[in-house]
Short mmCIF file of N, CA and C in Angstrom, two decimals:
data_model
loop_
_atom_site.label_atom_id
_atom_site.label_comp_id
_atom_site.label_asym_id
_atom_site.label_seq_id
_atom_site.Cartn_x
_atom_site.Cartn_y
_atom_site.Cartn_z
N MET A 291 -61.61 -54.94 -52.36
CA MET A 291 -61.09 -56.98 -52.24
C MET A 291 -62.28 -57.76 -53.16
N ASN A 292 -61.47 -59.15 -53.52
CA ASN A 292 -62.77 -60.53 -54.53
C ASN A 292 -63.15 -60.25 -53.39
N ASN A 293 -64.54 -60.93 -54.08
CA ASN A 293 -64.81 -61.54 -52.94
C ASN A 293 -65.37 -63.03 -54.06
N ASN A 294 -64.74 -63.84 -52.63
CA ASN A 294 -63.92 -65.41 -52.57
C ASN A 294 -65.00 -66.03 -51.57
N ASN A 295 -65.96 -66.22 -51.64
CA ASN A 295 -66.99 -67.04 -50.21
C ASN A 295 -65.40 -67.67 -49.16
N ASN A 296 -65.38 -67.82 -50.45
CA ASN A 296 -64.06 -69.68 -49.72
C ASN A 296 -62.59 -68.88 -48.73
N TYR A 297 -62.48 -68.46 -48.65
CA TYR A 297 -62.00 -66.75 -47.86
C TYR A 297 -63.16 -66.61 -46.02
N ILE A 298 -63.89 -65.55 -46.87
CA ILE A 298 -65.19 -65.30 -45.74
C ILE A 298 -65.09 -66.28 -44.98
N THR A 299 -65.42 -67.41 -45.13
CA THR A 299 -66.16 -68.31 -44.69
C THR A 299 -65.47 -68.51 -44.25
N GLU A 300 -64.17 -69.45 -44.45
CA GLU A 300 -63.13 -69.61 -42.99
C GLU A 300 -62.56 -68.29 -42.04
N PHE A 301 -62.12 -67.17 -42.99
CA PHE A 301 -62.13 -66.48 -41.69
C PHE A 301 -62.88 -65.40 -40.64
N VAL A 302 -64.33 -65.94 -41.14
CA VAL A 302 -65.51 -65.92 -40.20
C VAL A 302 -65.33 -66.43 -39.83
N SER A 303 -65.48 -67.97 -39.75
CA SER A 303 -65.19 -69.57 -38.85
C SER A 303 -64.24 -69.42 -37.72
N GLU A 304 -63.12 -69.24 -38.45
CA GLU A 304 -62.28 -68.87 -37.76
C GLU A 304 -61.64 -67.62 -36.79
N PHE A 305 -62.79 -66.48 -36.54
CA PHE A 305 -62.67 -65.25 -35.61
C PHE A 305 -63.95 -65.63 -34.87
N ILE A 306 -64.93 -66.60 -35.41
CA ILE A 306 -65.24 -66.98 -33.63
C ILE A 306 -65.46 -68.14 -33.66
N GLU A 307 -64.58 -68.72 -33.12
CA GLU A 307 -63.89 -69.73 -33.38
C GLU A 307 -63.07 -69.00 -32.01
N ASN A 308 -62.03 -68.11 -32.08
CA ASN A 308 -60.86 -68.05 -32.07
C ASN A 308 -61.49 -66.76 -30.75
N TYR A 309 -62.61 -66.37 -30.78
CA TYR A 309 -62.51 -65.59 -29.78
C TYR A 309 -63.78 -66.22 -28.74
N THR A 310 -63.81 -66.46 -27.66
CA THR A 310 -64.50 -67.65 -27.66
C THR A 310 -64.85 -66.64 -26.07
N GLN A 311 -65.99 -66.05 -25.71
CA GLN A 311 -65.96 -65.51 -24.75
C GLN A 311 -65.31 -65.27 -23.23
N SER A 312 -65.21 -66.14 -22.70
CA SER A 312 -63.17 -65.94 -22.63
C SER A 312 -61.86 -65.49 -22.64
N VAL A 313 -61.91 -66.07 -24.35
CA VAL A 313 -60.32 -65.42 -24.40
C VAL A 313 -60.97 -63.49 -24.67
N ILE A 314 -62.14 -63.30 -25.63
CA ILE A 314 -63.13 -62.19 -25.35
C ILE A 314 -62.29 -60.90 -24.14
N THR A 315 -62.91 -60.99 -22.64
CA THR A 315 -62.39 -60.34 -21.74
C THR A 315 -61.16 -60.57 -21.51
N ASP A 316 -60.85 -61.87 -21.89
CA ASP A 316 -58.51 -61.87 -21.21
C ASP A 316 -57.84 -60.67 -22.63
N ASP A 317 -58.64 -60.28 -23.55
CA ASP A 317 -57.87 -60.18 -24.72
C ASP A 317 -58.15 -59.35 -25.70
N VAL A 318 -59.63 -58.24 -24.92
CA VAL A 318 -60.31 -56.90 -25.54
C VAL A 318 -59.35 -56.66 -27.61
N VAL A 319 -58.32 -56.22 -27.28
CA VAL A 319 -58.22 -54.82 -28.14
C VAL A 319 -57.46 -55.31 -29.38
N SER A 320 -56.92 -57.74 -28.76
CA SER A 320 -56.86 -58.11 -30.52
C SER A 320 -58.42 -58.24 -30.81
N PHE A 321 -59.03 -58.95 -30.39
CA PHE A 321 -60.50 -58.15 -31.02
C PHE A 321 -61.34 -57.33 -31.70
N TYR A 322 -60.92 -56.87 -31.25
CA TYR A 322 -61.83 -55.32 -31.85
C TYR A 322 -60.72 -54.88 -32.58
N ASN A 323 -59.34 -54.96 -32.37
CA ASN A 323 -58.23 -55.39 -33.95
C ASN A 323 -58.47 -56.18 -34.58
N ASP A 324 -59.08 -57.75 -34.09
CA ASP A 324 -59.71 -58.24 -35.37
C ASP A 324 -60.72 -58.05 -36.11
N ALA A 325 -61.46 -57.95 -35.20
CA ALA A 325 -63.21 -57.07 -35.90
C ALA A 325 -62.87 -56.48 -36.68
N PHE A 326 -61.80 -55.23 -36.27
CA PHE A 326 -61.44 -54.40 -37.66
C PHE A 326 -60.73 -53.81 -38.62
N VAL A 327 -60.11 -54.78 -38.23
CA VAL A 327 -59.57 -55.75 -40.08
C VAL A 327 -60.45 -56.71 -40.70
N LEU A 328 -61.45 -57.40 -40.03
CA LEU A 328 -61.69 -57.82 -40.92
C LEU A 328 -63.21 -57.43 -41.54
N LEU A 329 -63.79 -56.34 -40.75
CA LEU A 329 -65.23 -55.47 -41.55
C LEU A 329 -64.62 -54.35 -43.23
N GLN A 330 -63.38 -53.91 -42.44
CA GLN A 330 -61.75 -53.54 -43.08
C GLN A 330 -62.69 -53.94 -45.17
N HIS A 331 -61.56 -55.54 -44.55
CA HIS A 331 -62.49 -56.08 -45.18
C HIS A 331 -63.80 -56.44 -46.31
N PHE A 332 -65.27 -56.97 -45.29
CA PHE A 332 -66.18 -56.69 -45.76
C PHE A 332 -66.88 -55.50 -46.21
N TYR A 333 -65.71 -53.94 -45.84
CA TYR A 333 -66.72 -52.91 -46.34
C TYR A 333 -66.45 -52.73 -48.41
N THR A 334 -64.59 -53.74 -48.36
CA THR A 334 -64.26 -53.52 -49.45
C THR A 334 -64.42 -54.41 -50.77
N LEU A 335 -65.50 -55.43 -50.26
CA LEU A 335 -65.49 -56.15 -51.43
C LEU A 335 -67.16 -55.71 -51.97
N GLU A 336 -66.14 -55.62 -54.11
CA GLU A 336 -66.66 -55.64 -54.49
C GLU A 336 -68.25 -56.45 -54.48
N GLU A 337 -67.47 -56.84 -54.93
CA GLU A 337 -70.06 -57.63 -55.22
C GLU A 337 -70.35 -58.21 -53.91
N ILE A 338 -72.05 -58.57 -53.44
CA ILE A 338 -72.44 -58.70 -52.36
C ILE A 338 -73.15 -59.46 -52.30
N ASN A 339 -73.04 -60.01 -52.35
CA ASN A 339 -74.41 -62.03 -52.98
C ASN A 339 -74.64 -63.10 -51.34
N THR A 340 -75.33 -63.47 -51.34
CA THR A 340 -76.57 -64.39 -50.37
C THR A 340 -75.16 -64.36 -49.32
N GLU A 341 -74.22 -65.28 -50.10
CA GLU A 341 -73.33 -66.05 -49.21
C GLU A 341 -72.51 -65.35 -47.69
N THR A 342 -72.64 -64.04 -48.79
CA THR A 342 -71.06 -63.60 -48.02
C THR A 342 -71.88 -62.14 -47.39
N GLU A 343 -73.04 -62.13 -47.37
CA GLU A 343 -74.98 -61.90 -46.61
C GLU A 343 -73.98 -62.34 -44.68
N GLU A 344 -74.07 -63.80 -45.52
CA GLU A 344 -74.93 -64.98 -44.54
C GLU A 344 -73.47 -65.02 -43.30
N GLN A 345 -72.18 -64.15 -43.74
CA GLN A 345 -71.29 -64.63 -43.42
C GLN A 345 -70.97 -63.68 -43.04
N TYR A 346 -71.24 -62.52 -43.07
CA TYR A 346 -71.13 -61.32 -41.99
C TYR A 346 -72.23 -61.10 -41.07
N GLN A 347 -73.53 -61.56 -41.33
CA GLN A 347 -74.28 -61.33 -40.43
C GLN A 347 -74.10 -62.70 -39.39
N LEU A 348 -73.14 -63.93 -39.72
CA LEU A 348 -72.65 -64.72 -39.09
C LEU A 348 -71.28 -63.31 -37.40
N PHE A 349 -70.42 -63.04 -38.12
CA PHE A 349 -69.05 -61.80 -37.96
C PHE A 349 -69.74 -61.52 -37.27
N ILE A 350 -70.95 -60.08 -37.53
CA ILE A 350 -71.68 -59.18 -37.01
C ILE A 350 -72.49 -59.07 -35.91
N ASN A 351 -73.10 -60.93 -36.33
CA ASN A 351 -73.16 -60.62 -34.59
C ASN A 351 -72.83 -61.54 -33.27
N HIS A 352 -71.63 -61.62 -33.90
CA HIS A 352 -70.66 -62.08 -32.37
C HIS A 352 -70.60 -61.08 -32.09
N ILE A 353 -69.76 -59.72 -33.28
CA ILE A 353 -69.38 -58.56 -32.05
C ILE A 353 -70.54 -58.28 -31.07
N ILE A 354 -71.80 -58.02 -31.89
CA ILE A 354 -72.78 -57.07 -31.49
C ILE A 354 -73.18 -57.33 -30.77
N LYS A 355 -72.93 -58.66 -30.23
CA LYS A 355 -73.25 -60.33 -28.98
C LYS A 355 -71.96 -59.78 -27.64
N ASN A 356 -71.03 -59.89 -28.14
CA ASN A 356 -69.38 -59.77 -26.99
C ASN A 356 -68.82 -58.22 -27.49
N ASP A 357 -70.29 -57.06 -27.69
CA ASP A 357 -69.37 -55.45 -27.70
C ASP A 357 -69.81 -54.92 -26.52
N VAL A 358 -69.89 -55.71 -25.48
CA VAL A 358 -69.60 -54.34 -23.80
C VAL A 358 -68.59 -54.88 -23.40
N HIS A 359 -67.60 -55.76 -23.31
CA HIS A 359 -66.23 -55.59 -23.73
C HIS A 359 -65.71 -54.18 -24.21
N LEU A 360 -66.76 -54.78 -26.11
CA LEU A 360 -65.26 -52.78 -26.65
C LEU A 360 -66.02 -51.73 -26.21
N LYS A 361 -66.85 -51.28 -25.22
CA LYS A 361 -67.65 -49.79 -24.54
C LYS A 361 -66.31 -50.19 -24.88
N GLU A 362 -65.76 -50.52 -23.48
CA GLU A 362 -63.84 -48.97 -22.89
C GLU A 362 -63.15 -48.68 -24.10
N TYR A 363 -62.62 -49.23 -25.39
CA TYR A 363 -61.87 -48.79 -26.31
C TYR A 363 -63.03 -48.16 -27.85
N SER A 364 -64.32 -48.23 -27.31
CA SER A 364 -64.56 -48.04 -28.56
C SER A 364 -66.06 -47.17 -28.49
N ASN A 365 -66.47 -46.25 -28.71
CA ASN A 365 -67.71 -46.16 -28.16
C ASN A 365 -69.25 -45.61 -29.36
N PHE A 366 -68.81 -47.48 -30.53
CA PHE A 366 -68.79 -46.82 -32.27
C PHE A 366 -70.12 -47.54 -31.74
N ASN A 367 -71.22 -47.22 -32.59
CA ASN A 367 -72.40 -48.68 -32.09
C ASN A 367 -72.11 -49.67 -33.64
N PHE A 368 -72.01 -50.97 -32.84
CA PHE A 368 -71.60 -51.38 -34.30
C PHE A 368 -73.89 -52.12 -34.51
N LYS A 369 -74.62 -51.85 -33.58
CA LYS A 369 -75.85 -52.55 -34.66
C LYS A 369 -75.89 -51.91 -35.36
N LEU A 370 -75.46 -50.69 -35.65
CA LEU A 370 -75.28 -49.15 -37.14
C LEU A 370 -75.06 -50.49 -37.95
N ILE A 371 -74.29 -51.79 -37.88
CA ILE A 371 -73.42 -51.74 -39.18
C ILE A 371 -73.88 -53.78 -39.32
N ASN A 372 -75.42 -53.90 -39.31
CA ASN A 372 -75.69 -54.59 -38.27
C ASN A 372 -76.70 -55.91 -39.46
N SER A 373 -76.12 -55.38 -41.04
CA SER A 373 -76.09 -55.70 -42.21
C SER A 373 -75.20 -55.04 -43.62
N LEU A 374 -74.05 -55.71 -45.00
CA LEU A 374 -73.67 -54.97 -45.42
C LEU A 374 -73.75 -54.00 -45.70
N HIS A 375 -74.84 -54.51 -46.19
CA HIS A 375 -75.71 -53.17 -47.65
C HIS A 375 -75.49 -51.60 -46.32
N ALA A 376 -75.66 -51.86 -44.64
CA ALA A 376 -75.63 -50.48 -43.89
C ALA A 376 -74.29 -50.51 -43.79
N LEU A 377 -73.27 -51.06 -43.77
CA LEU A 377 -71.93 -50.97 -43.33
C LEU A 377 -71.36 -50.43 -44.52
N LYS A 378 -71.41 -50.87 -45.53
CA LYS A 378 -71.35 -49.67 -47.29
C LYS A 378 -71.19 -49.33 -47.04
N ASN A 379 -73.09 -48.37 -46.47
CA ASN A 379 -73.25 -46.98 -46.15
C ASN A 379 -73.42 -46.34 -45.37
N SER A 380 -72.02 -46.97 -44.18
CA SER A 380 -72.13 -45.71 -43.49
C SER A 380 -70.67 -45.14 -42.98
N ASP A 381 -71.56 -43.41 -42.95
CA ASP A 381 -69.51 -42.63 -42.72
C ASP A 381 -69.59 -42.93 -40.75
N ASN A 382 -70.13 -43.55 -40.19
CA ASN A 382 -69.74 -43.56 -38.89
C ASN A 382 -67.95 -45.12 -38.94
N PHE A 383 -68.53 -45.52 -39.88
CA PHE A 383 -67.73 -46.59 -39.88
C PHE A 383 -66.06 -45.61 -40.47
N LYS A 384 -66.32 -44.68 -41.02
CA LYS A 384 -65.42 -44.29 -42.02
C LYS A 384 -64.32 -44.13 -41.04
N ASN A 385 -65.03 -44.03 -39.60
CA ASN A 385 -64.45 -42.53 -38.60
C ASN A 385 -64.09 -43.54 -37.19
N LEU A 386 -63.53 -45.10 -37.10
CA LEU A 386 -63.52 -46.37 -36.60
C LEU A 386 -62.23 -46.39 -37.16
N ALA A 387 -61.10 -46.92 -35.85
CA ALA A 387 -59.36 -46.15 -36.00
C ALA A 387 -59.76 -47.98 -35.41
N PRO A 388 -58.07 -48.21 -35.23
CA PRO A 388 -57.51 -49.58 -34.31
C PRO A 388 -56.80 -48.87 -32.69
N ILE A 389 -57.02 -50.08 -32.84
CA ILE A 389 -56.04 -49.54 -30.83
C ILE A 389 -54.99 -50.05 -31.25
N TYR A 390 -54.44 -49.09 -31.06
CA TYR A 390 -52.60 -48.75 -30.86
C TYR A 390 -52.06 -49.75 -29.95
N THR A 391 -51.26 -50.28 -30.37
CA THR A 391 -50.69 -50.53 -28.41
C THR A 391 -49.11 -50.52 -27.89
N PRO A 392 -48.40 -49.54 -26.99
CA PRO A 392 -47.06 -49.04 -27.67
C PRO A 392 -46.36 -50.14 -26.81
N TYR A 393 -45.60 -50.41 -27.29
CA TYR A 393 -44.12 -51.68 -26.54
C TYR A 393 -42.64 -49.99 -26.47
N SER A 394 -42.58 -50.68 -25.42
CA SER A 394 -41.09 -49.97 -25.22
C SER A 394 -39.63 -50.74 -24.80
N PHE A 395 -38.70 -50.85 -25.36
CA PHE A 395 -38.10 -50.75 -25.11
C PHE A 395 -37.21 -50.81 -24.12
N THR A 396 -37.68 -49.55 -24.02
CA THR A 396 -36.16 -48.68 -22.40
C THR A 396 -37.19 -49.16 -21.84
N GLU A 397 -38.29 -48.58 -21.59
CA GLU A 397 -38.43 -49.94 -20.11
C GLU A 397 -38.91 -51.20 -19.40
N THR A 398 -38.84 -52.01 -20.95
CA THR A 398 -38.40 -53.20 -20.54
C THR A 398 -37.31 -53.13 -20.25
N GLU A 399 -36.17 -52.57 -20.93
CA GLU A 399 -34.69 -53.28 -20.62
C GLU A 399 -34.43 -52.64 -19.46
N GLU A 400 -35.18 -51.49 -18.88
CA GLU A 400 -34.77 -51.23 -17.06
C GLU A 400 -35.52 -52.01 -16.31
N THR A 401 -37.32 -52.83 -17.18
CA THR A 401 -37.46 -53.19 -15.73
C THR A 401 -35.81 -55.02 -15.54
N ILE A 402 -35.95 -54.96 -16.58
CA ILE A 402 -35.01 -56.62 -16.86
C ILE A 402 -33.58 -56.22 -16.01
N GLU A 403 -33.23 -55.34 -15.65
CA GLU A 403 -31.91 -54.24 -15.86
C GLU A 403 -31.60 -54.33 -13.85
N GLN A 404 -33.92 -53.87 -13.63
CA GLN A 404 -33.50 -54.18 -11.31
C GLN A 404 -34.02 -55.25 -11.83
N ILE A 405 -34.35 -56.12 -12.00
CA ILE A 405 -34.20 -57.75 -11.85
C ILE A 405 -33.25 -58.55 -11.81
N LEU A 406 -31.90 -57.79 -12.31
CA LEU A 406 -30.98 -58.07 -13.11
C LEU A 406 -30.21 -57.77 -11.89
N GLU A 407 -29.83 -56.48 -10.95
CA GLU A 407 -29.92 -56.31 -8.93
C GLU A 407 -30.43 -57.16 -8.24
N GLU A 408 -31.58 -56.80 -8.72
CA GLU A 408 -32.43 -58.39 -7.10
C GLU A 408 -31.59 -59.90 -6.94
N LEU A 409 -31.19 -59.83 -8.03
CA LEU A 409 -30.42 -61.35 -8.49
C LEU A 409 -28.70 -61.04 -7.23
N LYS A 410 -28.81 -60.00 -7.51
CA LYS A 410 -27.10 -59.86 -6.62
C LYS A 410 -27.37 -60.38 -5.31
N VAL A 411 -28.65 -60.25 -4.79
CA VAL A 411 -29.34 -59.87 -3.69
C VAL A 411 -30.21 -61.18 -3.07
N GLU A 412 -30.93 -60.80 -3.89
CA GLU A 412 -31.89 -62.77 -3.72
C GLU A 412 -31.46 -63.74 -3.69
N LYS A 413 -31.78 -64.16 -2.73
CA LYS A 413 -31.02 -65.70 -2.74
C LYS A 413 -32.62 -66.07 -3.10
N GLU A 414 -33.58 -66.47 -2.15
CA GLU A 414 -34.10 -67.86 -2.09
C GLU A 414 -35.05 -67.95 -2.97
N PHE A 415 -35.66 -66.34 -4.34
CA PHE A 415 -35.88 -65.91 -5.45
C PHE A 415 -35.44 -66.24 -6.63
N LYS A 416 -34.34 -67.02 -6.89
CA LYS A 416 -33.81 -67.01 -7.69
C LYS A 416 -34.09 -66.99 -8.93
N LYS A 417 -34.62 -68.66 -8.89
CA LYS A 417 -35.15 -69.05 -10.28
C LYS A 417 -36.05 -68.77 -11.22
N GLU A 418 -37.36 -67.50 -10.46
CA GLU A 418 -38.08 -67.38 -10.00
C GLU A 418 -37.45 -66.13 -11.24
N LEU A 419 -36.71 -65.21 -10.32
CA LEU A 419 -36.49 -64.55 -11.30
C LEU A 419 -35.94 -64.54 -12.64
N LYS A 420 -35.50 -65.42 -12.70
CA LYS A 420 -34.60 -65.78 -13.69
C LYS A 420 -35.48 -65.96 -14.60
N GLU A 421 -36.96 -66.66 -14.23
CA GLU A 421 -37.72 -66.39 -15.29
C GLU A 421 -37.69 -65.46 -15.81
N GLU A 422 -39.30 -64.98 -14.54
CA GLU A 422 -38.82 -63.70 -15.00
C GLU A 422 -38.49 -63.11 -16.33
N ILE A 423 -37.09 -62.70 -16.55
CA ILE A 423 -36.11 -62.52 -16.87
C ILE A 423 -36.39 -63.26 -18.33
N ASN A 424 -35.96 -64.93 -18.29
CA ASN A 424 -35.97 -65.08 -19.31
C ASN A 424 -37.59 -64.49 -20.49
N TYR A 425 -38.39 -64.49 -19.71
CA TYR A 425 -39.94 -63.79 -20.14
C TYR A 425 -39.38 -62.86 -20.34
N LEU A 426 -39.50 -62.21 -20.59
CA LEU A 426 -39.26 -60.49 -20.27
C LEU A 426 -37.97 -60.09 -22.33
N LEU A 427 -36.64 -61.25 -22.25
CA LEU A 427 -36.18 -60.97 -22.67
C LEU A 427 -36.94 -61.81 -24.56
N GLU A 428 -37.33 -63.24 -24.10
CA GLU A 428 -38.38 -63.33 -25.19
C GLU A 428 -38.97 -62.50 -25.63
N GLU A 429 -39.83 -61.73 -24.81
CA GLU A 429 -41.11 -61.00 -25.55
C GLU A 429 -40.60 -59.26 -26.13
N TYR A 430 -39.55 -59.30 -25.86
CA TYR A 430 -38.26 -58.27 -26.52
C TYR A 430 -37.81 -59.07 -27.42
N ARG A 431 -36.95 -60.09 -27.57
CA ARG A 431 -37.28 -60.28 -28.87
C ARG A 431 -37.42 -60.30 -30.01
N PHE A 432 -39.49 -61.29 -29.29
CA PHE A 432 -40.30 -61.25 -30.05
C PHE A 432 -40.53 -59.43 -30.91
N HIS A 433 -40.43 -59.04 -30.39
CA HIS A 433 -41.02 -57.64 -31.11
C HIS A 433 -39.71 -57.08 -31.26
N LEU A 434 -39.00 -57.23 -31.11
CA LEU A 434 -37.58 -56.87 -31.94
C LEU A 434 -36.84 -57.82 -33.41
N ASP A 435 -37.94 -59.22 -33.19
CA ASP A 435 -37.92 -59.46 -34.17
C ASP A 435 -38.48 -59.12 -35.81
N HIS A 436 -40.17 -58.45 -35.00
CA HIS A 436 -41.24 -58.73 -35.91
C HIS A 436 -41.60 -57.17 -35.45
N ILE A 437 -40.64 -56.27 -35.36
CA ILE A 437 -41.05 -55.29 -35.22
C ILE A 437 -41.83 -54.19 -36.57
N LYS A 438 -41.31 -54.46 -37.84
CA LYS A 438 -42.50 -54.12 -39.26
C LYS A 438 -43.35 -54.50 -39.24
N GLU A 439 -43.31 -55.32 -39.34
CA GLU A 439 -44.79 -56.50 -39.17
C GLU A 439 -45.87 -55.82 -37.90
N ASN A 440 -45.16 -55.70 -37.13
CA ASN A 440 -46.32 -55.28 -36.16
C ASN A 440 -46.52 -53.47 -35.55
N MET A 441 -46.03 -53.49 -36.40
CA MET A 441 -46.24 -51.62 -36.27
C MET A 441 -47.75 -51.67 -37.85
N LEU A 442 -47.35 -52.41 -38.44
CA LEU A 442 -47.58 -52.23 -40.10
C LEU A 442 -48.88 -53.37 -39.86
N TYR A 443 -49.51 -54.54 -39.55
CA TYR A 443 -49.90 -55.31 -39.49
C TYR A 443 -51.29 -55.17 -38.74
N ASN A 444 -49.49 -55.50 -37.20
CA ASN A 444 -50.86 -55.44 -35.47
C ASN A 444 -50.63 -54.83 -35.09
N PHE A 445 -51.04 -52.91 -35.40
CA PHE A 445 -51.13 -52.40 -34.17
C PHE A 445 -50.80 -52.17 -33.02
N TYR A 446 -49.33 -51.68 -33.63
CA TYR A 446 -48.37 -51.67 -31.65
C TYR A 446 -47.39 -49.99 -32.58
N THR A 447 -46.89 -49.92 -31.57
CA THR A 447 -46.80 -48.76 -31.87
C THR A 447 -45.42 -48.44 -30.93
N TYR A 448 -44.33 -48.49 -31.54
CA TYR A 448 -42.65 -48.64 -30.25
C TYR A 448 -41.96 -46.95 -30.38
N ASP A 449 -42.19 -46.49 -29.52
CA ASP A 449 -41.65 -45.23 -29.29
C ASP A 449 -40.17 -45.20 -29.34
N VAL A 450 -39.62 -45.84 -29.29
CA VAL A 450 -37.61 -45.17 -30.67
C VAL A 450 -38.50 -45.29 -31.96
N LEU A 451 -39.12 -45.03 -32.53
CA LEU A 451 -39.56 -45.21 -34.05
C LEU A 451 -41.07 -44.18 -34.29
N GLU A 452 -41.25 -43.91 -32.76
CA GLU A 452 -42.68 -42.33 -33.09
C GLU A 452 -41.98 -41.08 -34.19
N ASN A 453 -40.98 -40.90 -34.60
CA ASN A 453 -40.61 -39.69 -34.80
C ASN A 453 -39.65 -40.20 -35.85
N ILE A 454 -39.67 -41.38 -36.79
CA ILE A 454 -39.13 -41.85 -37.64
C ILE A 454 -39.99 -41.99 -39.40
N ASP A 455 -39.19 -41.36 -40.16
CA ASP A 455 -39.81 -41.16 -41.93
C ASP A 455 -40.29 -41.95 -42.69
N THR A 456 -41.38 -43.12 -43.07
CA THR A 456 -41.24 -44.43 -43.39
C THR A 456 -40.17 -44.22 -44.36
N ILE A 457 -39.57 -43.27 -45.12
CA ILE A 457 -38.44 -43.84 -45.66
C ILE A 457 -37.37 -44.09 -44.91
N HIS A 458 -37.42 -44.17 -44.01
CA HIS A 458 -35.64 -44.44 -43.26
C HIS A 458 -36.35 -44.99 -42.58
N LEU A 459 -37.14 -45.87 -41.90
CA LEU A 459 -37.72 -46.90 -40.91
C LEU A 459 -36.44 -48.29 -41.04
N ASP A 460 -37.19 -48.56 -42.42
CA ASP A 460 -36.14 -49.63 -42.76
C ASP A 460 -34.42 -49.63 -42.70
N GLU A 461 -33.77 -48.14 -42.38
CA GLU A 461 -32.24 -48.39 -41.40
C GLU A 461 -32.58 -47.93 -40.14
N LYS A 462 -33.29 -47.33 -40.06
CA LYS A 462 -33.74 -47.27 -38.65
C LYS A 462 -33.77 -48.62 -37.26
N ILE A 463 -34.75 -49.60 -38.49
CA ILE A 463 -34.65 -51.05 -37.35
C ILE A 463 -33.22 -51.81 -36.92
N GLU A 464 -32.37 -52.06 -38.58
CA GLU A 464 -31.37 -52.40 -38.74
C GLU A 464 -30.74 -51.56 -37.81
N GLU A 465 -30.75 -50.17 -37.62
CA GLU A 465 -29.62 -50.10 -36.24
C GLU A 465 -29.84 -50.49 -34.92
N LEU A 466 -31.51 -50.54 -35.01
CA LEU A 466 -32.29 -50.60 -33.71
C LEU A 466 -32.14 -52.45 -33.77
N SER A 467 -31.69 -52.68 -34.19
CA SER A 467 -31.71 -54.43 -33.88
C SER A 467 -30.74 -54.52 -33.47
N LEU A 468 -29.99 -53.82 -34.03
CA LEU A 468 -28.89 -54.38 -32.96
C LEU A 468 -28.19 -54.17 -32.31
N GLU A 469 -28.00 -52.97 -31.53
CA GLU A 469 -27.72 -52.24 -30.78
C GLU A 469 -28.96 -53.50 -29.60
N LYS A 470 -30.78 -53.23 -29.72
CA LYS A 470 -31.06 -53.95 -28.66
C LYS A 470 -30.67 -56.22 -28.37
N LEU A 471 -29.58 -56.30 -30.05
CA LEU A 471 -29.18 -57.33 -30.04
C LEU A 471 -28.32 -57.76 -29.06
N LYS A 472 -27.09 -57.16 -29.21
CA LYS A 472 -25.89 -56.13 -28.14
C LYS A 472 -26.55 -56.84 -25.98
N PHE A 473 -28.04 -55.89 -26.25
CA PHE A 473 -28.32 -55.31 -24.94
C PHE A 473 -29.05 -57.07 -24.33
N ILE A 474 -29.45 -57.72 -25.42
CA ILE A 474 -30.64 -59.17 -25.44
C ILE A 474 -28.49 -60.56 -24.90
N GLN A 475 -27.76 -59.62 -25.43
CA GLN A 475 -26.86 -60.80 -25.19
C GLN A 475 -25.49 -60.75 -23.92
N LYS A 476 -25.93 -59.01 -23.78
CA LYS A 476 -24.99 -59.26 -21.87
C LYS A 476 -25.86 -58.88 -20.48
N CYS A 477 -27.42 -59.65 -21.04
CA CYS A 477 -28.30 -59.69 -20.47
C CYS A 477 -27.87 -61.55 -20.42
N ASN A 478 -27.18 -62.33 -20.63
CA ASN A 478 -27.61 -63.28 -20.92
C ASN A 478 -26.48 -64.10 -20.71
N ASP A 479 -25.10 -63.08 -20.93
CA ASP A 479 -24.17 -63.34 -20.36
C ASP A 479 -24.45 -63.11 -19.06
N LYS A 480 -25.56 -62.02 -18.35
CA LYS A 480 -24.82 -61.79 -16.97
C LYS A 480 -25.57 -63.25 -16.35
N LEU A 481 -26.67 -63.68 -16.49
CA LEU A 481 -27.82 -64.76 -16.51
C LEU A 481 -26.74 -65.68 -16.63
N ALA A 482 -25.98 -65.28 -17.45
CA ALA A 482 -24.59 -67.87 -17.22
C ALA A 482 -24.32 -67.14 -16.15
N LYS A 483 -23.47 -66.40 -15.56
CA LYS A 483 -22.62 -66.25 -14.43
C LYS A 483 -23.11 -66.33 -13.36
N LYS A 484 -24.96 -66.35 -13.07
CA LYS A 484 -25.28 -65.91 -11.79
C LYS A 484 -26.06 -67.41 -11.84
#
């Protein structure tokens, strides 16, 4: 990666600004994965200058300050890479990996179907159940619309695509999308009748 201090400064600033203590506590996996990606960028920098080193210090100090939250997911000692020089020479860093988040279309479908069944008999909480279904369908649609992006950049895994060769991935995603869009339509039709 070429060294462009403006981008580095912007990324580090956004990272620190976005990952406040409460956000980190609520979403440790995103904090860890975003830190992992930014560490990879720093690791691949071709040139190191004073400004780059200063930005790295801000970044790594923010991670170290909050690494108590990361212990649940990784036993990596971020203090070992407290400088860019230490990062570039770290053999342990090369073993660091992202945290993959599984998403199951099947489980979500089963949950939605179960709530749709509850709607048939439940009168008192009908509005809340419909809201829950709509939320699940939105999440389902998001994963469907962004499946390849999520797999490549956001560290999601999808059970229905686990054993698919990358050569056939686009074809399988297209087939899956058609199938899952039918499920979404079926659910929206059922909701419209309720």
